[in-house]
Every structure is written in C-alpha cells, then in structure tokens.
mmCIF file of C-alpha atoms and ligand atoms in Angstrom:
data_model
loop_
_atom_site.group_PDB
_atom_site.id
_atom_site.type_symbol
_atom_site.label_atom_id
_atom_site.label_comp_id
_atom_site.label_asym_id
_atom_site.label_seq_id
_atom_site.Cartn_x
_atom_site.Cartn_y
_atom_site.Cartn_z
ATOM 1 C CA UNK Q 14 -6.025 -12.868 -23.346
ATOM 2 C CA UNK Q 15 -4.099 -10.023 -22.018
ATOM 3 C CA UNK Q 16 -6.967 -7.706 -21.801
ATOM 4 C CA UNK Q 17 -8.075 -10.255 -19.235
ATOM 5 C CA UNK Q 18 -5.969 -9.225 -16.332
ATOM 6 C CA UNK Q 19 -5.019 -5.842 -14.081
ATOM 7 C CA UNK Q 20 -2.808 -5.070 -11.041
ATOM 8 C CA UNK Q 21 -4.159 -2.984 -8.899
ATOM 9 C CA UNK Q 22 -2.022 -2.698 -6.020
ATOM 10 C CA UNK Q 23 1.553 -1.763 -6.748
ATOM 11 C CA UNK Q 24 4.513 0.707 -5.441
ATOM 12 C CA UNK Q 25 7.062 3.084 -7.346
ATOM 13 C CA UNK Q 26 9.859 5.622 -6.352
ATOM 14 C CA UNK Q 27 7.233 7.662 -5.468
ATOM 15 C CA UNK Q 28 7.310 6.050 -1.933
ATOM 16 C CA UNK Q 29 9.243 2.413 -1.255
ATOM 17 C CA UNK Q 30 9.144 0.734 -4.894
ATOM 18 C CA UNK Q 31 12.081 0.846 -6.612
ATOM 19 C CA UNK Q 32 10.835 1.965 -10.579
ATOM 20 C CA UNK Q 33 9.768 4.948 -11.638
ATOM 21 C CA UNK Q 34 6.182 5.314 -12.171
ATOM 22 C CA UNK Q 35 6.570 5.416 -15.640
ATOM 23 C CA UNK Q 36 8.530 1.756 -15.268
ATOM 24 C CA UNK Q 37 6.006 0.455 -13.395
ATOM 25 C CA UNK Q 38 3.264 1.243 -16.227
ATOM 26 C CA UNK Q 39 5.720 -0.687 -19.107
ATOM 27 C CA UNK Q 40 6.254 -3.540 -16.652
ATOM 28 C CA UNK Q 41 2.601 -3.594 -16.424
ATOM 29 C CA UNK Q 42 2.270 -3.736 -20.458
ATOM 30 C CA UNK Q 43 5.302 -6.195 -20.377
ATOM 31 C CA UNK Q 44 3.010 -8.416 -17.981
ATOM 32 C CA UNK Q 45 -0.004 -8.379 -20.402
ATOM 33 C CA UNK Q 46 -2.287 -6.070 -18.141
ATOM 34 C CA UNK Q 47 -5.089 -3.574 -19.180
ATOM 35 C CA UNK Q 48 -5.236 -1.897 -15.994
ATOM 36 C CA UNK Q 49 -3.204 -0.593 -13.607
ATOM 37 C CA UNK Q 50 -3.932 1.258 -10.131
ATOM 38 C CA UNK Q 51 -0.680 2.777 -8.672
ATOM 39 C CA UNK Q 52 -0.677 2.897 -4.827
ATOM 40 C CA UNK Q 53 1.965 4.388 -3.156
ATOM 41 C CA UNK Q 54 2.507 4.758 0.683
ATOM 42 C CA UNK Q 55 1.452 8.409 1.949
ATOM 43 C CA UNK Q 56 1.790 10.144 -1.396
ATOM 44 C CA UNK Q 57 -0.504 10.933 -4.721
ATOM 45 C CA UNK Q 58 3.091 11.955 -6.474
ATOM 46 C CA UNK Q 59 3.990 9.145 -8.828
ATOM 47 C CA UNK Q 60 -0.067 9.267 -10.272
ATOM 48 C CA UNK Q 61 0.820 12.013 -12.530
ATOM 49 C CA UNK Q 62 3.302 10.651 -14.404
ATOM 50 C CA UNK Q 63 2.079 6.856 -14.397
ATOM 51 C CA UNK Q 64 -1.316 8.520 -15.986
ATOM 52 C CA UNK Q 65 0.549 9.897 -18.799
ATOM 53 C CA UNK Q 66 2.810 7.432 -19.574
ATOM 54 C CA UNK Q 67 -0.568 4.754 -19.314
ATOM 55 C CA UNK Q 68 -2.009 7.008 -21.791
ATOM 56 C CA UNK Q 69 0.132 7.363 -24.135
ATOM 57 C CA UNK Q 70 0.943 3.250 -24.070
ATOM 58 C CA UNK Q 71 -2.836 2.566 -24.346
ATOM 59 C CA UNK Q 72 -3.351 0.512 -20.748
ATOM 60 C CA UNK Q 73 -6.157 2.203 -17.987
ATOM 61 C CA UNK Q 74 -5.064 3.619 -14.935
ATOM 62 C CA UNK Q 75 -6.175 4.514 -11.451
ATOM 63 C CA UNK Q 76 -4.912 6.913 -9.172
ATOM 64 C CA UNK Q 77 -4.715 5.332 -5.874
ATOM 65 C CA UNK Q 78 -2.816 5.621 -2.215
ATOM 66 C CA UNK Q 79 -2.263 3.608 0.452
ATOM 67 C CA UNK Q 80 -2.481 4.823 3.917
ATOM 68 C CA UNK Q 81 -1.817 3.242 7.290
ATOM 69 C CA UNK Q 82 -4.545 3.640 9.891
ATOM 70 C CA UNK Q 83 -4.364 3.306 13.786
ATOM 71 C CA UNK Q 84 -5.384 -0.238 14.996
ATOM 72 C CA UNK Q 85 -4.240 -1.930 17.965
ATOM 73 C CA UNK Q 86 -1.391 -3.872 17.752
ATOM 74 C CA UNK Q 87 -0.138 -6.523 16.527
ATOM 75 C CA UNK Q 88 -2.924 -5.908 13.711
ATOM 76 C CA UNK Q 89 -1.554 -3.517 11.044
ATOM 77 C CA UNK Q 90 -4.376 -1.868 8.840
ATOM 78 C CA UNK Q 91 -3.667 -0.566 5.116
ATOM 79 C CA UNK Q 92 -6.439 1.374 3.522
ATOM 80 C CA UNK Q 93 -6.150 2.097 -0.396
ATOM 81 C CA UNK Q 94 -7.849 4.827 -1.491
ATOM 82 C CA UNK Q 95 -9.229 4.407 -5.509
ATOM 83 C CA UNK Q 96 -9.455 6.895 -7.945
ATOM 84 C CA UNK Q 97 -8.597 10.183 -5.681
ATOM 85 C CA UNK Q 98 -7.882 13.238 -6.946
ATOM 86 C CA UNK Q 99 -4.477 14.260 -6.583
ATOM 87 C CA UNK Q 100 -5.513 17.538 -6.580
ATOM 88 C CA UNK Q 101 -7.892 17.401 -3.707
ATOM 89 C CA UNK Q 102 -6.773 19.597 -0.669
ATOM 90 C CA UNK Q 103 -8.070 17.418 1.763
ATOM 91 C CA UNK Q 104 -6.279 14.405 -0.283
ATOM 92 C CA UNK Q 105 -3.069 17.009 -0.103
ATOM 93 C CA UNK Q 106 -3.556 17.998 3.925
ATOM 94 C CA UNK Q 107 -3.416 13.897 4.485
ATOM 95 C CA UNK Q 108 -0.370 12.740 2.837
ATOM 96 C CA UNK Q 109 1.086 16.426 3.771
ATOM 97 C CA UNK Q 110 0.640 14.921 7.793
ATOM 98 C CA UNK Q 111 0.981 11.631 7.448
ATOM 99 C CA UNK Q 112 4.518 12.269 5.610
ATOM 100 C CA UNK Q 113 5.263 14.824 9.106
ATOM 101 C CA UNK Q 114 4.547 11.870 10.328
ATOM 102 C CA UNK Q 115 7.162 10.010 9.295
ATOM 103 C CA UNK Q 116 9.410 12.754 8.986
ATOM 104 C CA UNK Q 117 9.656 12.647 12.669
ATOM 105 C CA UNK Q 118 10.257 9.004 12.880
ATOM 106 C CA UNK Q 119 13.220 8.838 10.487
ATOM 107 C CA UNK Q 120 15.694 10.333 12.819
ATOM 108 C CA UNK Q 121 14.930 8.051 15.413
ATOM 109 C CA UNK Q 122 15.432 5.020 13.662
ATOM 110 C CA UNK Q 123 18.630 6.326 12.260
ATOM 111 C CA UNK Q 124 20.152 7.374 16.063
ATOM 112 C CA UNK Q 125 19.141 4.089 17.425
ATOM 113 C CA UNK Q 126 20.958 2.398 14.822
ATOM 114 C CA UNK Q 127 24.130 4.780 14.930
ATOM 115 C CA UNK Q 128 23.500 3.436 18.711
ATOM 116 C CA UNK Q 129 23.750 0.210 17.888
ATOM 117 C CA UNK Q 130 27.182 0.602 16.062
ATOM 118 C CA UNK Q 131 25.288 0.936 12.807
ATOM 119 C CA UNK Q 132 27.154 3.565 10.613
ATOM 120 C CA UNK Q 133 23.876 4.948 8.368
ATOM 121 C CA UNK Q 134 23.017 8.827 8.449
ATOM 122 C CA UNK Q 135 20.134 10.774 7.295
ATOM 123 C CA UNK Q 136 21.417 12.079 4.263
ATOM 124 C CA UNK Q 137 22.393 8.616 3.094
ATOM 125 C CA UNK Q 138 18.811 7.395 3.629
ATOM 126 C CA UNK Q 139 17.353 10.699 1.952
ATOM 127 C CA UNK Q 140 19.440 9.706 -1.062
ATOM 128 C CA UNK Q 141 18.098 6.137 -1.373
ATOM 129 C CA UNK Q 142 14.500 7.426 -1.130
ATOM 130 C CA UNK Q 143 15.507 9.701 -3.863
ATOM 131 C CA UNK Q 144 12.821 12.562 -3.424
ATOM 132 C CA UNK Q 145 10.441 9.700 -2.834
ATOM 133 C CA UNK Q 146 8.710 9.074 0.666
ATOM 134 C CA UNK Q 147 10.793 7.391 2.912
ATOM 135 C CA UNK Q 148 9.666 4.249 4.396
ATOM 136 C CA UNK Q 149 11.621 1.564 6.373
ATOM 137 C CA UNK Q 150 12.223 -0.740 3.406
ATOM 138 C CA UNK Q 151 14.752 2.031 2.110
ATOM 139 C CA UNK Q 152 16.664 1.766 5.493
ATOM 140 C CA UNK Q 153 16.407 -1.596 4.960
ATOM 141 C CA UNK Q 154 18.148 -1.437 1.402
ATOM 142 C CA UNK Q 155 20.986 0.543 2.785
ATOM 143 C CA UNK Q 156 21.666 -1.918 5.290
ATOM 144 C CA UNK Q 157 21.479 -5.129 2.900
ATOM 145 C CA UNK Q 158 23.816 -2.652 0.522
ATOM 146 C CA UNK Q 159 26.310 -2.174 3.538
ATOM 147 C CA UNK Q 160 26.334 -6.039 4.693
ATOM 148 C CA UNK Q 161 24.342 -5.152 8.008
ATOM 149 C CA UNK Q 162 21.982 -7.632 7.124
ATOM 150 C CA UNK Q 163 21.590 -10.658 5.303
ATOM 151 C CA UNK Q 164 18.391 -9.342 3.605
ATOM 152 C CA UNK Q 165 15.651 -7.068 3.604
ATOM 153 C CA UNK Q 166 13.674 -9.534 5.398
ATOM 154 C CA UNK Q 167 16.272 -10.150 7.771
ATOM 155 C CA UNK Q 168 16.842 -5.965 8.455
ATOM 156 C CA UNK Q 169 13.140 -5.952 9.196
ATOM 157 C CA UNK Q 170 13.698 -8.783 12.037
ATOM 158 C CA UNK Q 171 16.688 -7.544 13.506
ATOM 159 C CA UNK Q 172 15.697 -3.949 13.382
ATOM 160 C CA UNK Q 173 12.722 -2.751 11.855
ATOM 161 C CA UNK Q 174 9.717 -4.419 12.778
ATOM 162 C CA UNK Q 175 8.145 -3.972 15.895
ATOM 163 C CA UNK Q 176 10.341 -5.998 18.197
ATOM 164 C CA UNK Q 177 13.676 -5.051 16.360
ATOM 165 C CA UNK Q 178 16.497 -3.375 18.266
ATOM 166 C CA UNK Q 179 15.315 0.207 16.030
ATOM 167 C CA UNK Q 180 11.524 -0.074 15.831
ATOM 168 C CA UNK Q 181 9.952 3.102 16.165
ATOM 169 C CA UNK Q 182 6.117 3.790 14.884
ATOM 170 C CA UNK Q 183 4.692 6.523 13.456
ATOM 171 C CA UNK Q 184 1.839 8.671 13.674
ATOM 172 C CA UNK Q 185 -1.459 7.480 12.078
ATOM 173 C CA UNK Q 186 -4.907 8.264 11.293
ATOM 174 C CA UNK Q 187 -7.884 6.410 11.965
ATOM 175 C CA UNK Q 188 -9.551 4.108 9.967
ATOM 176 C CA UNK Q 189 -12.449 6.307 10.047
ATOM 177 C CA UNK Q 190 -10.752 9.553 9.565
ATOM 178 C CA UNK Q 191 -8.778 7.376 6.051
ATOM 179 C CA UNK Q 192 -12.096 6.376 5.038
ATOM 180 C CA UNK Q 193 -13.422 9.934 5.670
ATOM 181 C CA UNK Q 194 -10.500 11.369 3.844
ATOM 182 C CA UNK Q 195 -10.198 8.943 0.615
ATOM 183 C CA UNK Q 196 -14.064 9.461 0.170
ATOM 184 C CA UNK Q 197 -13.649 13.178 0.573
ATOM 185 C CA UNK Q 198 -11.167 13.595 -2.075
ATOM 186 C CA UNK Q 199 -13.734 11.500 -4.634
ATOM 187 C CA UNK Q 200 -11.992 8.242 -4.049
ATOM 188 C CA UNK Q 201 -13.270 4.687 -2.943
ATOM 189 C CA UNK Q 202 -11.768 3.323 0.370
ATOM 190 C CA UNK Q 203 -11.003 -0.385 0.307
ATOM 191 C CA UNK Q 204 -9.029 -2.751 2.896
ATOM 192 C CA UNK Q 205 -5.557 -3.553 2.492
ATOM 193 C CA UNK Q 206 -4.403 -7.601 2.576
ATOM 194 C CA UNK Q 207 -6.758 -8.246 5.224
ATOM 195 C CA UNK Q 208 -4.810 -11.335 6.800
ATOM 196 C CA UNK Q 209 -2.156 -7.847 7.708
ATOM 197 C CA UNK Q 210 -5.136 -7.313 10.684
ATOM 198 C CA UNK Q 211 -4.264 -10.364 12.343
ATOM 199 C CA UNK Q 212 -7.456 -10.880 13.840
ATOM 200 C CA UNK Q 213 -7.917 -14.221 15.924
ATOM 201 C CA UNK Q 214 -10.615 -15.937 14.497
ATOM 202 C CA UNK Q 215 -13.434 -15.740 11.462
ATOM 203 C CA UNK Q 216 -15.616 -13.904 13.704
ATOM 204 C CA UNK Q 217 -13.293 -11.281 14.833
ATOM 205 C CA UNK Q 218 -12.384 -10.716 11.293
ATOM 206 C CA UNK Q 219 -16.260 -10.743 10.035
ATOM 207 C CA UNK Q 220 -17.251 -8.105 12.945
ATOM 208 C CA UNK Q 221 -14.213 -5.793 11.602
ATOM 209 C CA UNK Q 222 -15.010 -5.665 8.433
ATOM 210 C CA UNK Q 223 -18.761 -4.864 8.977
ATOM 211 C CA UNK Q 224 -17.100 -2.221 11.315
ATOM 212 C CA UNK Q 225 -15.649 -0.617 8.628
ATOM 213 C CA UNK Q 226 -18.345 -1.316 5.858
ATOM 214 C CA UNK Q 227 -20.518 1.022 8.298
ATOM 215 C CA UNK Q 228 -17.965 3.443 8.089
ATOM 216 C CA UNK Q 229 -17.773 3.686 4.817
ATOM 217 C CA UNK Q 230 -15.636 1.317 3.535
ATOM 218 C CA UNK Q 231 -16.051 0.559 -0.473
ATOM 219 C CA UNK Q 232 -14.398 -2.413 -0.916
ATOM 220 C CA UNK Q 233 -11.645 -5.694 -0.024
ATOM 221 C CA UNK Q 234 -8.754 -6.426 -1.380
ATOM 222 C CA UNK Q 235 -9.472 -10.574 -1.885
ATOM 223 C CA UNK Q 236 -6.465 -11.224 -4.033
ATOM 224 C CA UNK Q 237 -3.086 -10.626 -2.875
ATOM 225 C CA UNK Q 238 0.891 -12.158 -2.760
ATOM 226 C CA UNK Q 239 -0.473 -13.068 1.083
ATOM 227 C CA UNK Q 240 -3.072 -14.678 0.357
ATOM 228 C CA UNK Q 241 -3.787 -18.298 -0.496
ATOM 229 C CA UNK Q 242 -6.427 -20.208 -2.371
ATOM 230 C CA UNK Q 243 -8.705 -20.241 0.906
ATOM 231 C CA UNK Q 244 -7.917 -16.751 1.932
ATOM 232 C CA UNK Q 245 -8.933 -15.757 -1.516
ATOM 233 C CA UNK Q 246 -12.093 -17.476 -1.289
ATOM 234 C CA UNK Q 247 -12.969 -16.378 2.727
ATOM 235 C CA UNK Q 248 -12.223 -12.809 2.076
ATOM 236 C CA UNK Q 249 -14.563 -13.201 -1.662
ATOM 237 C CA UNK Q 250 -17.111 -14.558 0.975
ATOM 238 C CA UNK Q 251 -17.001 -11.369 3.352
ATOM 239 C CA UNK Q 252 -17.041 -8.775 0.335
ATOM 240 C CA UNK Q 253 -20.209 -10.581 -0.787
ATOM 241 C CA UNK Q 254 -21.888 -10.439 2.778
ATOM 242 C CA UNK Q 255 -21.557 -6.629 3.170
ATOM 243 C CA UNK Q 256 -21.856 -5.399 0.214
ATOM 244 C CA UNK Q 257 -18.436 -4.510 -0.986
ATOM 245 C CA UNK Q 258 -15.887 -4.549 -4.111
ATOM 246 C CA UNK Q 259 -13.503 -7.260 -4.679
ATOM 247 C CA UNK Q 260 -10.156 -6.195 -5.799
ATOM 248 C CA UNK Q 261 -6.563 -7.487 -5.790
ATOM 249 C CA UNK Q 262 -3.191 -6.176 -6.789
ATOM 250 C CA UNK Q 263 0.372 -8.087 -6.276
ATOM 251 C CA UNK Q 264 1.859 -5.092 -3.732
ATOM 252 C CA UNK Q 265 4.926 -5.231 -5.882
ATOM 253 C CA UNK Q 266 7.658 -3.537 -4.504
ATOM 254 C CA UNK Q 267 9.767 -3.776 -7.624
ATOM 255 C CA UNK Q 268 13.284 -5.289 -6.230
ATOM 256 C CA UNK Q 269 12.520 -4.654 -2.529
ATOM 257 C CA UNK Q 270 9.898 -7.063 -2.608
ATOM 258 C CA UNK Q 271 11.857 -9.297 -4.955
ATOM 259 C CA UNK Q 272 9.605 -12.743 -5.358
ATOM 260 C CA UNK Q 273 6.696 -10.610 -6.325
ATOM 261 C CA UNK Q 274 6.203 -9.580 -9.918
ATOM 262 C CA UNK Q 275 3.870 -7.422 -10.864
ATOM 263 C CA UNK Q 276 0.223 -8.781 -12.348
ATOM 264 C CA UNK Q 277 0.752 -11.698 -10.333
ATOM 265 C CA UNK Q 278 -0.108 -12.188 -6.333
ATOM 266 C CA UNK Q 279 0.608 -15.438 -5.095
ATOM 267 C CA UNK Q 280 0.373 -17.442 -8.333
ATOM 268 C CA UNK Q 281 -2.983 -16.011 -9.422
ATOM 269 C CA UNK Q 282 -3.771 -13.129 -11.620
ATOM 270 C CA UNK Q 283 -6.076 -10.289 -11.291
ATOM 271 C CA UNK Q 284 -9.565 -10.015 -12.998
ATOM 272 C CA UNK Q 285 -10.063 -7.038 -15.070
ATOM 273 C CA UNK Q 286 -13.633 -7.313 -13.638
ATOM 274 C CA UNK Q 287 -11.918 -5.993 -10.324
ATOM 275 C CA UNK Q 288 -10.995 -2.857 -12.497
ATOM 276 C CA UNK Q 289 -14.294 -2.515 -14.241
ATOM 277 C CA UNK Q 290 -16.068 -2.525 -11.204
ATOM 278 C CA UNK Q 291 -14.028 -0.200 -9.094
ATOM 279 C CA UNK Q 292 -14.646 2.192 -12.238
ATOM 280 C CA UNK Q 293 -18.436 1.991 -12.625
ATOM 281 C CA UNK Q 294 -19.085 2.907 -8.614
ATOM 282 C CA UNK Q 295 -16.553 5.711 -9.310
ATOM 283 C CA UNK Q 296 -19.023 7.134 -11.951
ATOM 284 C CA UNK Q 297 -21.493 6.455 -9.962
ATOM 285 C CA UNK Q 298 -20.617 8.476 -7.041
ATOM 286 C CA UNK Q 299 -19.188 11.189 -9.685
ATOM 287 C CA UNK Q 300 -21.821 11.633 -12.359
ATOM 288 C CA UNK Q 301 -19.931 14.204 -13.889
ATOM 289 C CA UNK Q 302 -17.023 12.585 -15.060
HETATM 290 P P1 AMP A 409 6.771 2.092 6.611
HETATM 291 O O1 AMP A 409 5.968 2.675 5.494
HETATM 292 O O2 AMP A 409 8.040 2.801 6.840
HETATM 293 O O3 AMP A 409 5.972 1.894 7.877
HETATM 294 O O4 AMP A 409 7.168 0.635 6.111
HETATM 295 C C1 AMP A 409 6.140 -0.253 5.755
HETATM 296 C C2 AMP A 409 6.536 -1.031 4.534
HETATM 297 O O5 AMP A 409 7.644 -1.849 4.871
HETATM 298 C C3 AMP A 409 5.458 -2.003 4.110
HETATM 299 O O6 AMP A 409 4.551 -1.430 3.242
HETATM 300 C C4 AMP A 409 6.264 -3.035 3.408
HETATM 301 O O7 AMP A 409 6.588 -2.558 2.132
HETATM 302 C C5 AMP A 409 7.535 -3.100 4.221
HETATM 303 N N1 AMP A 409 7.558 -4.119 5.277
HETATM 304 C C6 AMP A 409 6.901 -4.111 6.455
HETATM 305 N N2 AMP A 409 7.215 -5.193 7.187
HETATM 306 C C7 AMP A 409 8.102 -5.905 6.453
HETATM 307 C C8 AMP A 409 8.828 -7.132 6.663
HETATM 308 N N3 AMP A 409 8.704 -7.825 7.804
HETATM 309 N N4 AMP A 409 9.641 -7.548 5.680
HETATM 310 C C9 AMP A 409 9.785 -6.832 4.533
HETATM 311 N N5 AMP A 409 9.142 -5.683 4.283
HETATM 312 C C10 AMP A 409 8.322 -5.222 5.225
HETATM 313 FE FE1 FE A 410 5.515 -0.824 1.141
HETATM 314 FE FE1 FE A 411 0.292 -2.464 2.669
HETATM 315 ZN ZN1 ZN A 412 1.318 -1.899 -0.528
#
C-alpha cells in the first residue's frame, strides 16, 4: 500500500543533493510515498518549491533542515529541525551564519588543494553548487568529474574528511543553541543517524541522548541507510525510554549518494506513522494551525 510509507530525511540542489526540489517530490511519488520531509544542509530554500509541487501532486510535506552542531570529535552531530517556518527570522539569522560559516571554509579547502597540485577554483565549485549551499560533496563531484579521485568516497578519504590532505571544519552551533533555534522557529528538533555520534558504548550513547532530551530534543531518527536491523531496534529502544519521536528518512543524496534511493534506508521503508506523529505534536505545540 503506497500510502503506507514516507521519507523523511532527504537532500536537493538546495544544498548537496543533486535534484531539484521539485524532482525530489516526483521521485518521492515514483517511490510510492505519502509523505515527504525535505532536509537540506544549512538552508530552508528548496521547502518552497517542494511544498508546491507536493501540493499540487497530492503527497504531504514537511519543511525541515538539517544543521550540524558542535560535539567533540570524532562524534559528528546532525540535528533536523521538523516543520520550521521558513519564514522565521530566527530560522533565517541561523542558516544566514551557519552558511558564513561555510563561506569562510570554502576557500581554504580550495587553496590547499591548488597546494596540493589540484587544479579546482572557486568559481568552478560555485558553479557545481549551482546557487545551492555548498558543501564538500560538491568539491567532491568536481574532483570525481576531473579524475582526481576514484570516487566520491574516495575524495572524502584522500581529502575531505577529517584526516584528508584538505580537511578544514567549519563553524558550528551548539546542540543546545540548534535545539533552541529549530524550536524557536515552531519546528521539532530531532537527532540525526545517531550511530554519526560515535559514542563508545550503550551507556555513553543512552546518557547523550537523555542530554539532549533535557534540552529539548523532540525526537530520533531510528531508521536510516546507516543503520541495521539492531541499530533500528536499540535506537526504537532509547526513543521509547525518554520520551521521544521515532522517525527515519533514507538521507538520499540523489547521485552523490548513489546506492541510496529515496523511500528506502538500508533495505527498510519508512512508516507513515513516523509522519503522522511528527504532525500531531506539531499541532500540538501550534494550536493555531
Ligand atoms: P559539509 O556539509 O560540507 O560539512 O559536508 C557534509 C556532507 O558530506 C554530509 O552531509 C554528507 O552528505 C557528505 N559526507 C560526509 N562524509 C562523507 C564521506 N566520508 N563520504 C561521502 N560523503 C560524505
Ligand atoms: Fe549531505
Ligand atoms: Fe547528516
Ligand atoms: Zn542528511
């Protein structure tokens, strides 16, 4: 039953997906979904259009972001932010710094790999994020596209990831100020592919997340292309405990991420419950709408 099933984690051109919102919503009606969150890196943009074009083709939609918060490293620590709105200033004042943010980063990666013999400039990496904002996977694609690398995977090892020869990071915000922010602008926080924390054991990951359920935290993302049967099932287990919303999305990436699909993570497909759910404590923290 296609009404069955939603995706509510997914990228466009917007930030580092490669289809147009639009594209992303009939893939998504392709796929058999009902519901559709769109969740783009650092910007609201793409919502606008991927709420039209879900209207008019009869699916639901969610406005959503996903931000990158301040942790320690190795852990890396992706909030999404559900059913914002766009319009919100203090939504706007976020994405406005967090994209300064990487504004300043950009250059940096670009002269270390001009350093490195690398022959990529800025404008050529402002063209392939198209208006979008830019992220490393669309250095990445202009490497793969110049035969720097073998693959997008492989430009993240050699070069992009922390411990590549033109890793640079970029401001962040804290989880507490993302959480402060996404709730701020009307929208529900909820954690990112958890396993991306890297936490050392159960308990380490348990005491986090009741960290962040005290700060305000809405909800975990339990399904995802990460995770597998038993991930699925430990992080179900930790939403339960404190309180929180399940969801899951696929994090597709459109041909940057090219063995995900979208409305599927990791063999399994989403609930629409997920969808409902995130909906009704949206009305119930906004009465009005
Ligand atoms: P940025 O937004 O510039 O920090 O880049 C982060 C994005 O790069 C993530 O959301 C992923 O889409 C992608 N990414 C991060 N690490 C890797 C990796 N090792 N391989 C492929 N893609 C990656
Ligand atoms: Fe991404
Ligand atoms: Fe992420
Ligand atoms: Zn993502």
């Amino acid at each position: 039953m296609s009404e069955a099933w939603v995706d509510l984690h997914c990228h466009s051109i917007a930030s580092d997906g490669t289809f147009a919102p639009s594209d992303v919503v009939a893939l998504a009606v392709r796929n058999g979904l009902s519901g559709l969150a769109l969740t783009d890196h650092d910007t609201v943009a793409g919502v606008p259009e991927a709420a039209e074009a879900a209207r008019k083709a009869g699916i639901d939609f969610l406005a959503g972001i996903e931000i990158s918060c301040d942790v320690p490293k190795p852990a890396t620590m992706h909030l999404l932010g559900y059913g914002v709105d766009p319009r919100s200033p203090i939504l706007l004042d976020m994405t406005t710094r967090l994209i300064e943010g990487r504004n300043d980063r950009n250059p940096k990666i670009i002269n270390r790999l001009n350093e490195l013999g690398v022959t990529i400039s800025m404008e050529e990496l402002e063209a392939q994020a198209n208006g979008g904002v830019i992220g490393r996977p669309h250095v990445a694609a202009i490497l793969l596209r110049k035969g720097y690398v073998s693959s997008i995977k492989n430009a993240f090892d050699k070069y992009l990831a922390p411990g590549g020869a033109a890793y640079f990071d970029k401001e962040r915000i804290s989880p507490r100020q993302a959480i402060d922010m996404v709730r701020q602008s009307g929208g529900l926080p909820v954690l990112a592919h958890p396993s991306q924390l890297r936490t050392e054991n159960d308990a380490q990951l348990d005491r986090t997340i009741k960290d962040l359920a005290d700060l305000g935290l809405a909800g975990v993302e339990v399904i995802h292309s990460d995770n597998s049967e038993a991930m699925v099932a430990k992080y179900s287990a930790l939403a339960n405990r404190y309180g929180l919303l399940k969801t899951g999305g696929s994090d597709f990436h459109g041909t940057n991420k090219k063995d995900i699909s979208l409305g599927t993570a990791n063999g399994r497909r989403i609930p629409r419950e997920f969808f409902d759910a995130l909906v009704a404590r949206l009305s119930s923290i906004r009465p009005m709408l």
